[in-house]
Amino acid sequence: NPDDIQSRPVSLLGPKQQFTILQRWWFADADFSATWRTQATDDLGFVAGEQLSEDDKAILDEANRPHVVFNRFLAIIKAIAGMEINGRHEIVFTPVENDDTMVSEILSGTSRSMGNSCDAEDEQSQAFQDCLITGMGWTEASVSYDENPEGEYREVAVDPLEMYWDCKSRQKNLIDARRVEHVRRISLE
C-alpha cells in the first residue's frame, strides 16, 4: 500500500528495505503519470510535425500524395517562447530585514554569476518551452567535477519524459511533492 509505505522513515531502514520502498514509490508514481506521458509524447510529436495518424499516412501513400503538414502550432510555441526570452526576469534575493541587505546583494550577484557561467538562461528557456508543449518543464542544477577539480555549476534542461513525481502531489508546480524522480537509461559501463 503506497500510503503505508510513504509514512515510514526510509532513511532509517536497511538497503534492501530502502530499495523495496523506493521501487514501490516509483511504480506508483509511474502509474499515476502514465496517461500524461502518452499525451506528452503525442504533443511533442505534434510540435515536431508528426500530426498525421498512421491511417492518414497510408491513405496519402495509396494515392501517391506527399505527407504535407502546415505546422502552425510550432509557430505559436516559438512566439510564446520568444516572449519569455524577451521578458525574462532576473532572480533577486530580497532582504527580510535591513541588516540582510548586503547578504541579499551578494546572493543575487552569486546567482547571476553562476547562471551566466553555464548559460542557465538558455536551459531555463528550453524548460519553459517543454512546459508549453507538455505541461511540465524541468531543469537540473548540479556541480560537475569532470573538467574542473574545484567544481563547476551546471544547470541543464531535462527531457520531461524522464521525470516522475509524487503521485499524491496536487498543488501547482508540485510544491507539495515529497519526491521527484529523474529516470534515464544508462549503460552499466
Coordinates of C-alpha atoms in Angstrom, one line a residue:
N1 CA 0.0 0.0 0.0
P2 CA 1.7 3.3 -1.1
D3 CA 0.1 5.3 1.8
D4 CA 1.6 2.9 4.4
I5 CA 5.0 2.9 2.7
Q6 CA 5.1 6.7 2.4
S7 CA 4.7 7.2 6.2
R8 CA 7.9 5.2 7.0
P9 CA 11.2 6.9 7.7
V10 CA 13.1 5.4 4.8
S11 CA 16.5 6.8 5.8
L12 CA 16.4 4.6 8.9
L13 CA 15.9 1.4 7.1
G14 CA 18.4 -1.1 5.7
P15 CA 19.4 -1.0 2.0
K16 CA 17.1 -3.8 0.9
Q17 CA 14.1 -2.2 2.6
Q18 CA 15.0 1.2 1.2
F19 CA 15.2 -0.3 -2.3
T20 CA 11.8 -2.0 -1.9
I21 CA 10.1 1.2 -0.7
L22 CA 11.8 3.4 -3.3
Q23 CA 10.8 0.9 -6.0
R24 CA 7.2 0.8 -4.8
W25 CA 7.1 4.6 -4.8
W26 CA 8.4 4.8 -8.3
F27 CA 5.9 2.3 -9.7
A28 CA 3.1 4.2 -8.0
D29 CA 4.4 7.5 -9.5
A30 CA 4.9 5.9 -12.9
D31 CA 1.4 4.5 -13.0
F32 CA 0.0 7.9 -11.9
S33 CA 1.7 9.8 -14.8
A34 CA 1.2 7.1 -17.5
T35 CA -1.7 8.9 -19.2
W36 CA 0.2 12.2 -19.1
R37 CA 3.2 10.5 -20.6
T38 CA 1.2 9.2 -23.6
Q39 CA -0.3 12.6 -24.2
A40 CA 3.1 14.4 -23.8
T41 CA 4.7 12.1 -26.3
D42 CA 1.9 12.9 -28.8
D43 CA 2.2 16.6 -28.1
L44 CA 6.0 16.5 -28.7
G45 CA 5.4 14.7 -31.9
F46 CA 2.7 17.2 -32.9
V47 CA 5.2 20.1 -32.5
A48 CA 7.8 18.1 -34.5
G49 CA 5.4 17.9 -37.4
E50 CA 4.1 14.4 -36.7
Q51 CA 0.5 15.5 -37.0
L52 CA -0.8 12.7 -39.3
S53 CA -2.0 9.4 -38.0
E54 CA -0.7 6.2 -39.5
D55 CA -4.1 5.7 -41.2
D56 CA -3.9 9.2 -42.8
K57 CA -0.3 8.4 -44.0
A58 CA -1.5 5.2 -45.5
I59 CA -4.3 7.0 -47.4
L60 CA -1.8 9.5 -48.7
D61 CA 0.7 6.8 -49.7
E62 CA -2.0 4.9 -51.5
A63 CA -2.9 8.0 -53.5
N64 CA 0.8 8.7 -54.2
R65 CA 0.5 12.1 -52.4
P66 CA 3.2 13.6 -50.2
H67 CA 2.8 14.0 -46.4
V68 CA 2.5 17.8 -46.2
V69 CA 1.8 19.3 -42.8
F70 CA 1.4 23.0 -42.1
N71 CA 2.7 23.3 -38.5
R72 CA 1.0 26.4 -37.1
F73 CA 1.3 25.0 -33.6
L74 CA 5.1 25.3 -33.7
A75 CA 4.9 29.0 -34.8
I76 CA 2.7 29.7 -31.8
I77 CA 5.0 27.9 -29.4
K78 CA 8.0 29.8 -30.7
A79 CA 6.2 33.1 -30.4
I80 CA 5.4 32.5 -26.8
A81 CA 8.9 31.2 -26.1
G82 CA 10.3 34.3 -27.7
M83 CA 8.1 36.4 -25.4
E84 CA 9.5 34.6 -22.4
I85 CA 13.1 35.3 -23.6
N86 CA 12.4 39.0 -24.1
G87 CA 10.6 39.4 -20.8
R88 CA 12.9 37.2 -18.8
H89 CA 13.2 38.2 -15.1
E90 CA 16.4 38.1 -13.1
I91 CA 16.5 36.1 -9.8
V92 CA 16.8 38.6 -6.9
F93 CA 17.2 37.7 -3.3
T94 CA 15.3 40.3 -1.1
P95 CA 16.3 41.1 2.4
V96 CA 13.9 40.3 5.3
E97 CA 15.4 43.0 7.4
N98 CA 17.6 46.0 6.7
D99 CA 20.6 44.2 8.2
D100 CA 20.2 41.5 5.5
T101 CA 20.7 43.9 2.5
M102 CA 24.4 43.1 2.0
V103 CA 23.9 39.4 2.2
S104 CA 20.9 39.6 -0.3
E105 CA 23.0 41.6 -2.8
I106 CA 25.9 39.0 -2.5
L107 CA 23.4 36.1 -3.1
S108 CA 21.8 37.9 -6.0
G109 CA 25.2 38.5 -7.6
T110 CA 26.4 35.0 -7.0
S111 CA 23.2 33.6 -8.5
R112 CA 23.6 35.8 -11.6
S113 CA 27.3 34.8 -12.0
M114 CA 26.6 31.1 -11.6
G115 CA 23.8 31.3 -14.2
N116 CA 26.0 33.2 -16.6
S117 CA 28.8 30.7 -16.3
C118 CA 26.7 27.8 -17.7
D119 CA 24.1 29.5 -20.0
A120 CA 21.4 28.7 -17.5
E121 CA 19.0 31.2 -19.2
D122 CA 19.0 29.0 -22.4
E123 CA 18.3 25.9 -20.4
Q124 CA 15.5 27.6 -18.5
S125 CA 14.0 28.8 -21.8
Q126 CA 14.1 25.2 -23.1
A127 CA 12.3 24.0 -19.9
F128 CA 9.7 26.7 -20.4
Q129 CA 9.2 25.6 -24.0
D130 CA 8.9 22.0 -22.8
C131 CA 6.3 23.2 -20.3
L132 CA 4.3 24.9 -23.0
I133 CA 4.2 21.7 -25.0
T134 CA 3.8 19.0 -22.4
G135 CA 2.7 20.9 -19.3
M136 CA 5.9 20.0 -17.5
G137 CA 9.3 21.7 -17.8
W138 CA 12.4 20.8 -15.7
T139 CA 15.9 21.9 -15.1
E140 CA 18.5 20.1 -13.1
A141 CA 21.2 22.0 -11.1
S142 CA 24.4 20.3 -10.2
V143 CA 28.1 20.7 -9.6
S144 CA 30.3 18.9 -12.1
Y145 CA 33.9 17.9 -11.3
D146 CA 34.6 16.4 -14.7
E147 CA 36.7 19.2 -16.1
N148 CA 37.5 21.3 -13.1
P149 CA 38.5 19.6 -9.8
E150 CA 37.1 22.6 -7.9
G151 CA 33.7 22.0 -9.4
E152 CA 31.6 23.9 -12.0
Y153 CA 28.0 24.8 -11.6
R154 CA 25.7 23.4 -14.3
E155 CA 22.0 23.8 -15.0
V156 CA 20.6 21.8 -17.8
A157 CA 17.1 21.3 -19.2
V158 CA 15.8 17.8 -18.6
D159 CA 13.6 15.8 -21.0
P160 CA 10.2 16.0 -19.3
L161 CA 9.5 12.3 -20.2
E162 CA 12.5 11.4 -17.9
M163 CA 10.8 12.9 -14.9
Y164 CA 8.3 11.3 -12.4
W165 CA 6.8 13.0 -9.4
D166 CA 4.9 12.1 -6.2
C167 CA 1.5 10.6 -7.2
K168 CA 0.0 12.4 -4.1
S169 CA 1.1 15.9 -5.2
R170 CA -1.9 18.1 -6.0
Q171 CA -0.6 21.7 -5.8
K172 CA 0.7 23.9 -8.6
N173 CA 4.3 23.4 -9.6
L174 CA 4.3 20.2 -7.5
I175 CA 5.2 22.2 -4.4
D176 CA 3.7 19.6 -2.1
A177 CA 5.6 16.7 -3.7
R178 CA 7.6 14.7 -1.3
R179 CA 9.8 13.2 -4.0
V180 CA 10.7 13.7 -7.7
E181 CA 12.5 11.0 -9.7
H182 CA 14.7 11.5 -12.7
V183 CA 14.8 8.2 -14.6
R184 CA 17.2 7.7 -17.5
R185 CA 18.5 4.6 -19.1
I186 CA 22.3 4.5 -19.0
S187 CA 24.8 1.7 -19.8
L188 CA 26.3 -0.2 -16.8
E189 CA 29.8 0.9 -18.0

